[in-house]
PDB file of C-alpha atoms in Angstrom:
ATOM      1  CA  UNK K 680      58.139 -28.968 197.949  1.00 76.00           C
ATOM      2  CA  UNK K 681      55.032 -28.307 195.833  1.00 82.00           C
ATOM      3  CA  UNK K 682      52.592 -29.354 198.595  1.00 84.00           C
ATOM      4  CA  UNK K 683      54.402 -27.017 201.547  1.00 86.00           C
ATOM      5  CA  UNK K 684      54.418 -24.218 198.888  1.00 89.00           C
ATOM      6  CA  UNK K 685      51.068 -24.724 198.144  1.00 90.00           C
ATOM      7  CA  UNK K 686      50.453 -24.699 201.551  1.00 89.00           C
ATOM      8  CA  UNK K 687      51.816 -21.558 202.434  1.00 92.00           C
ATOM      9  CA  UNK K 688      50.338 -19.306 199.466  1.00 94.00           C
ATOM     10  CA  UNK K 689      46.940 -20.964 200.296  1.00 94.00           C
ATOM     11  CA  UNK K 690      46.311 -22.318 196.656  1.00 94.00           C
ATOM     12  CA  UNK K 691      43.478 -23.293 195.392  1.00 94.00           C
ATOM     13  CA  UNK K 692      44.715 -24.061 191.759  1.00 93.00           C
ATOM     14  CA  UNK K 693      48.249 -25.372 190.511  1.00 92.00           C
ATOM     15  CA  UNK K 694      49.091 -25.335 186.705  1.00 91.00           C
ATOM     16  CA  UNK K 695      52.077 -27.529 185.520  1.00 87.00           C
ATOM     17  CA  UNK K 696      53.227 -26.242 181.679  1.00 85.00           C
ATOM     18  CA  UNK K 697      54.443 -28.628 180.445  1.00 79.00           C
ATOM     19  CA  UNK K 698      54.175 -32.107 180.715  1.00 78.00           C
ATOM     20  CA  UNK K 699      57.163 -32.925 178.719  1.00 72.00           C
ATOM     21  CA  UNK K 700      59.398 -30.480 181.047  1.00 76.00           C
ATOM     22  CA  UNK K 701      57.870 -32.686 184.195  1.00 72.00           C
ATOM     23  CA  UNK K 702      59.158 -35.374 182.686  1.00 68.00           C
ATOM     24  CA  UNK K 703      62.683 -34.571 181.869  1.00 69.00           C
ATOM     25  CA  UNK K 704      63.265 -34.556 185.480  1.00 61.00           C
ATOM     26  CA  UNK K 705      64.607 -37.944 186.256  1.00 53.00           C
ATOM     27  CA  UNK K 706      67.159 -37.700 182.983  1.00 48.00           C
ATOM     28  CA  UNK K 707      69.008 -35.319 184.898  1.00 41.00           C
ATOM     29  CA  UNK K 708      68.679 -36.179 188.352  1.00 45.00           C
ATOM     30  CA  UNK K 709      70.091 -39.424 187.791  1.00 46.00           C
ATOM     31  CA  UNK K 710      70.546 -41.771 190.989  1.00 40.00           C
ATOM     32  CA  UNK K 711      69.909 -38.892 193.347  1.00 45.00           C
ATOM     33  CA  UNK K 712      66.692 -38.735 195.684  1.00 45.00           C
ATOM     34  CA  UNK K 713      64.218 -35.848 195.282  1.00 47.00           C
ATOM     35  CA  UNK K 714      61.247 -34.146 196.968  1.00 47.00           C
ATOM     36  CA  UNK K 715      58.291 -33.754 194.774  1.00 50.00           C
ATOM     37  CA  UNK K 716      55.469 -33.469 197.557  1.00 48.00           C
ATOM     38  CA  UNK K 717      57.263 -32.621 201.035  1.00 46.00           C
ATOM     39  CA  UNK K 718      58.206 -35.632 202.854  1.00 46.00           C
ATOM     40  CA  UNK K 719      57.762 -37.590 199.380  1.00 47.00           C
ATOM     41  CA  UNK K 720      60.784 -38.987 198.317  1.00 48.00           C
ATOM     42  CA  UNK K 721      61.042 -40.889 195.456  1.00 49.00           C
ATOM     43  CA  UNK K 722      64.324 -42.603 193.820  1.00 47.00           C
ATOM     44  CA  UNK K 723      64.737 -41.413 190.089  1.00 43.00           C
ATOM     45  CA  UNK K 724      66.285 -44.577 188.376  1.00 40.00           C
ATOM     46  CA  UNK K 725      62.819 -45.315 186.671  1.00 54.00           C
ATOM     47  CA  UNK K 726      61.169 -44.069 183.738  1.00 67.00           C
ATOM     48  CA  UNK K 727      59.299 -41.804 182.132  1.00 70.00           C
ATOM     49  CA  UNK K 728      55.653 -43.253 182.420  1.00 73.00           C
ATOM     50  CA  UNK K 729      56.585 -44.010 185.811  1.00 75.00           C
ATOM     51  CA  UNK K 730      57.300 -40.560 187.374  1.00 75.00           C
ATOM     52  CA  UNK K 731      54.778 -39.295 185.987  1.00 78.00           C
ATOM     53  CA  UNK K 732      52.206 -41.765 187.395  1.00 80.00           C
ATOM     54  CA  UNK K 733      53.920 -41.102 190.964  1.00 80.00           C
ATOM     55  CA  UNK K 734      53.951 -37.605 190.280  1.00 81.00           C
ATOM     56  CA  UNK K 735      49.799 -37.384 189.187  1.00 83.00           C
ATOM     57  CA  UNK K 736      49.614 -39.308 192.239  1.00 83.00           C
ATOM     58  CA  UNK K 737      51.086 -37.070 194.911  1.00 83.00           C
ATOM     59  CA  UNK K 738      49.528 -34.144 193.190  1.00 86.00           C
ATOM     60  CA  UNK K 739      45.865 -36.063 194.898  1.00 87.00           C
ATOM     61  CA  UNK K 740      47.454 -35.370 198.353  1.00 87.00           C
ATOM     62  CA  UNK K 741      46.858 -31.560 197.618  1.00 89.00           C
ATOM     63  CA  UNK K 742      43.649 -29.666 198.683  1.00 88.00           C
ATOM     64  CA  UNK K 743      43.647 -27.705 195.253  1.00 91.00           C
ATOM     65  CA  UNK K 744      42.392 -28.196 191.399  1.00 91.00           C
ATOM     66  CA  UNK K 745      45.665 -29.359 189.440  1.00 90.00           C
ATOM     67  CA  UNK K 746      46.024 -28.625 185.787  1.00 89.00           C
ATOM     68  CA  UNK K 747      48.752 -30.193 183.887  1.00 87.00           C
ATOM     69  CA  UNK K 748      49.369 -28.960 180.253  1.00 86.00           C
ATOM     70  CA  UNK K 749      50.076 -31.344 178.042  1.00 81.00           C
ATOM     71  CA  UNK K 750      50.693 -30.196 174.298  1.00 76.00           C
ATOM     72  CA  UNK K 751      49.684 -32.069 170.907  1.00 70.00           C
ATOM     73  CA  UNK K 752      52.464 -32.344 169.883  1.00 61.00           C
ATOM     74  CA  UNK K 753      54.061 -34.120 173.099  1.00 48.00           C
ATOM     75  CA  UNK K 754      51.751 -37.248 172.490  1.00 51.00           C
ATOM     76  CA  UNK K 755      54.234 -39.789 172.695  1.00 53.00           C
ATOM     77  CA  UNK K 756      54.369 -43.245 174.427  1.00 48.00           C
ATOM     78  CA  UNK K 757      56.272 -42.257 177.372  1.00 47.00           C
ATOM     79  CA  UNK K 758      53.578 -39.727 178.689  1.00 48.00           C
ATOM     80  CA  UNK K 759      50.680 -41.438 177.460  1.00 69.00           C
ATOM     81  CA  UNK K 760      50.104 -42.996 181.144  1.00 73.00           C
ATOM     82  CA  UNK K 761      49.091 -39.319 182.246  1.00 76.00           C
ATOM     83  CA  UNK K 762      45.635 -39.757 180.522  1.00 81.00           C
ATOM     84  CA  UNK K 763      44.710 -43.401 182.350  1.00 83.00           C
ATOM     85  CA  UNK K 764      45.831 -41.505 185.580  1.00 84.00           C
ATOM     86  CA  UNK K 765      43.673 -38.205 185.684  1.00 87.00           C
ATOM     87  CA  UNK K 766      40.530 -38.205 187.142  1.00 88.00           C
ATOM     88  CA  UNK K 767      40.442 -35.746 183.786  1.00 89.00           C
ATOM     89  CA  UNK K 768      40.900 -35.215 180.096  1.00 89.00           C
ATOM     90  CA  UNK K 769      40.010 -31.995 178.215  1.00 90.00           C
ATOM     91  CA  UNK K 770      41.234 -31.428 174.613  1.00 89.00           C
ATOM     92  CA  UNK K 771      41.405 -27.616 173.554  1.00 90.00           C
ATOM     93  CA  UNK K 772      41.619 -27.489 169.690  1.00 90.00           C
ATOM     94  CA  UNK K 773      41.590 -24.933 167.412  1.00 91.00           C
ATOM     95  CA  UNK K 774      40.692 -24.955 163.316  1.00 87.00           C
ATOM     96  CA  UNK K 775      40.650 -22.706 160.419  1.00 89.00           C
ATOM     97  CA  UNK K 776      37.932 -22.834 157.909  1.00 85.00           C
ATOM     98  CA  UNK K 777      39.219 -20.305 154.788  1.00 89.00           C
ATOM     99  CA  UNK K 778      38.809 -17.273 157.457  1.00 90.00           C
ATOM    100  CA  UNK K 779      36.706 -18.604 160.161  1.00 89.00           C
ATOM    101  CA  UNK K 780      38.773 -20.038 162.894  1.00 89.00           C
ATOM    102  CA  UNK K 781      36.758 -22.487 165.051  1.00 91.00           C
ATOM    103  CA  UNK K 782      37.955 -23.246 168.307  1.00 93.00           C
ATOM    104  CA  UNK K 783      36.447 -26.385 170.219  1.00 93.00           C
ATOM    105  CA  UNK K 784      36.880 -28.009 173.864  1.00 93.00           C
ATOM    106  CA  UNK K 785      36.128 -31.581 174.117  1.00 92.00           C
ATOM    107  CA  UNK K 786      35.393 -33.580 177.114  1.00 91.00           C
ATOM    108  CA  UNK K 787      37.672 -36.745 176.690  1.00 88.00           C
ATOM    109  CA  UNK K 788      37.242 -38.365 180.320  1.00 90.00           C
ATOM    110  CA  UNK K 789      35.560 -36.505 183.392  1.00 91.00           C
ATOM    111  CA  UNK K 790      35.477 -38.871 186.619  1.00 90.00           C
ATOM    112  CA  UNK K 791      33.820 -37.922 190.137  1.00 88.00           C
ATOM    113  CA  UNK K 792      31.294 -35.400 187.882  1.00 89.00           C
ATOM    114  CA  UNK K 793      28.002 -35.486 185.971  1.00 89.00           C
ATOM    115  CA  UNK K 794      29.925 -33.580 183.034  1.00 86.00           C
ATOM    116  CA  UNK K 795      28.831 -34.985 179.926  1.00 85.00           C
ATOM    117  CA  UNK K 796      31.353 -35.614 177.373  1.00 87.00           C
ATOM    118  CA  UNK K 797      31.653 -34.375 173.860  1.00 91.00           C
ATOM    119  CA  UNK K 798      32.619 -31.721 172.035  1.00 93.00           C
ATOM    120  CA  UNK K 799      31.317 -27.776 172.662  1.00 94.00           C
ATOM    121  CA  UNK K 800      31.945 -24.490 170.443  1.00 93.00           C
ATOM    122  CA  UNK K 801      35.002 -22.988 172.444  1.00 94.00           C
ATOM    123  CA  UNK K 802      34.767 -18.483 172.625  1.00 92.00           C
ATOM    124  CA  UNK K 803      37.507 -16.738 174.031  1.00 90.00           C
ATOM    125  CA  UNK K 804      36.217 -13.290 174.827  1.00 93.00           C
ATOM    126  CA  UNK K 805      37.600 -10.145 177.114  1.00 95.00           C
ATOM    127  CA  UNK K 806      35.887 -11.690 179.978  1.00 94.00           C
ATOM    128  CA  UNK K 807      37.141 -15.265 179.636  1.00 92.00           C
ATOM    129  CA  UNK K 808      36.449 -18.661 177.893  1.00 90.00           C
ATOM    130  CA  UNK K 809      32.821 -19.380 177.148  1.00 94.00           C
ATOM    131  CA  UNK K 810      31.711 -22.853 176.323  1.00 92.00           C
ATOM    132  CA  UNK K 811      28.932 -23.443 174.581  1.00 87.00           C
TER     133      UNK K 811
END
């Protein structure tokens, strides 16, 4: 399903918010069969971690740059896997210092890239994000 409709609008990106609503799929699907990626099905008696390993997975099978959202405070055992399975892992973050607030983007894992890692000064402006 996401693959033909990405397909047919011609995407180039996809964004999935959230990860923790991804994941709640197999709880209510039970024992039924599903189509993530057309002509993908895949039986929904496993867990957590696992669907969303399969589901990173067929998400590679698309000609398009993938984003899934996944929230601080959804860092829990079950999703965990998502970070060993992306090719990679940025960290947005946001602080307060008395009246300053700092924001900050931090390269956790970039694979296939030169990127370095670390952490860069994060701007949000009228004409976008600026890293710096």
């Amino acid at each position: 399903m996401v693959k033909q409709r990405a397909k047919e609008l011609g995407a180039r990106r996809i964004v999935f918010d959230s990860l923790s609503l991804l994941a709640m799929n197999p709880a209510f699907l039970q024992d039924k069969k599903f189509s993530l990626v057309s002509g993908d099905e895949i039986k929904v008696s496993f867990s957590t971690r696992q669907f969303i390993y399969n589901f990173i997975h067929l998400l590679e099978e698309i000609d398009a740059t993938t984003l899934i959202i996944k929230n601080n405070d959804e860092a829990k055992e079950e999703d965990s896997i998502s970070a060993f399975v992306c090719d990679g892992v940025i960290q947005l973050k946001s602080r307060s210092m008395g009246k300053i607030n700092m924001r900050t983007l931090e390269i956790m894992k970039m694979r296939k890239t030169d990127c370095k890692g670390g952490i860069y000064a994060l701007k949000i402006t009228r004409g976008g994000m600026v890293v710096d």
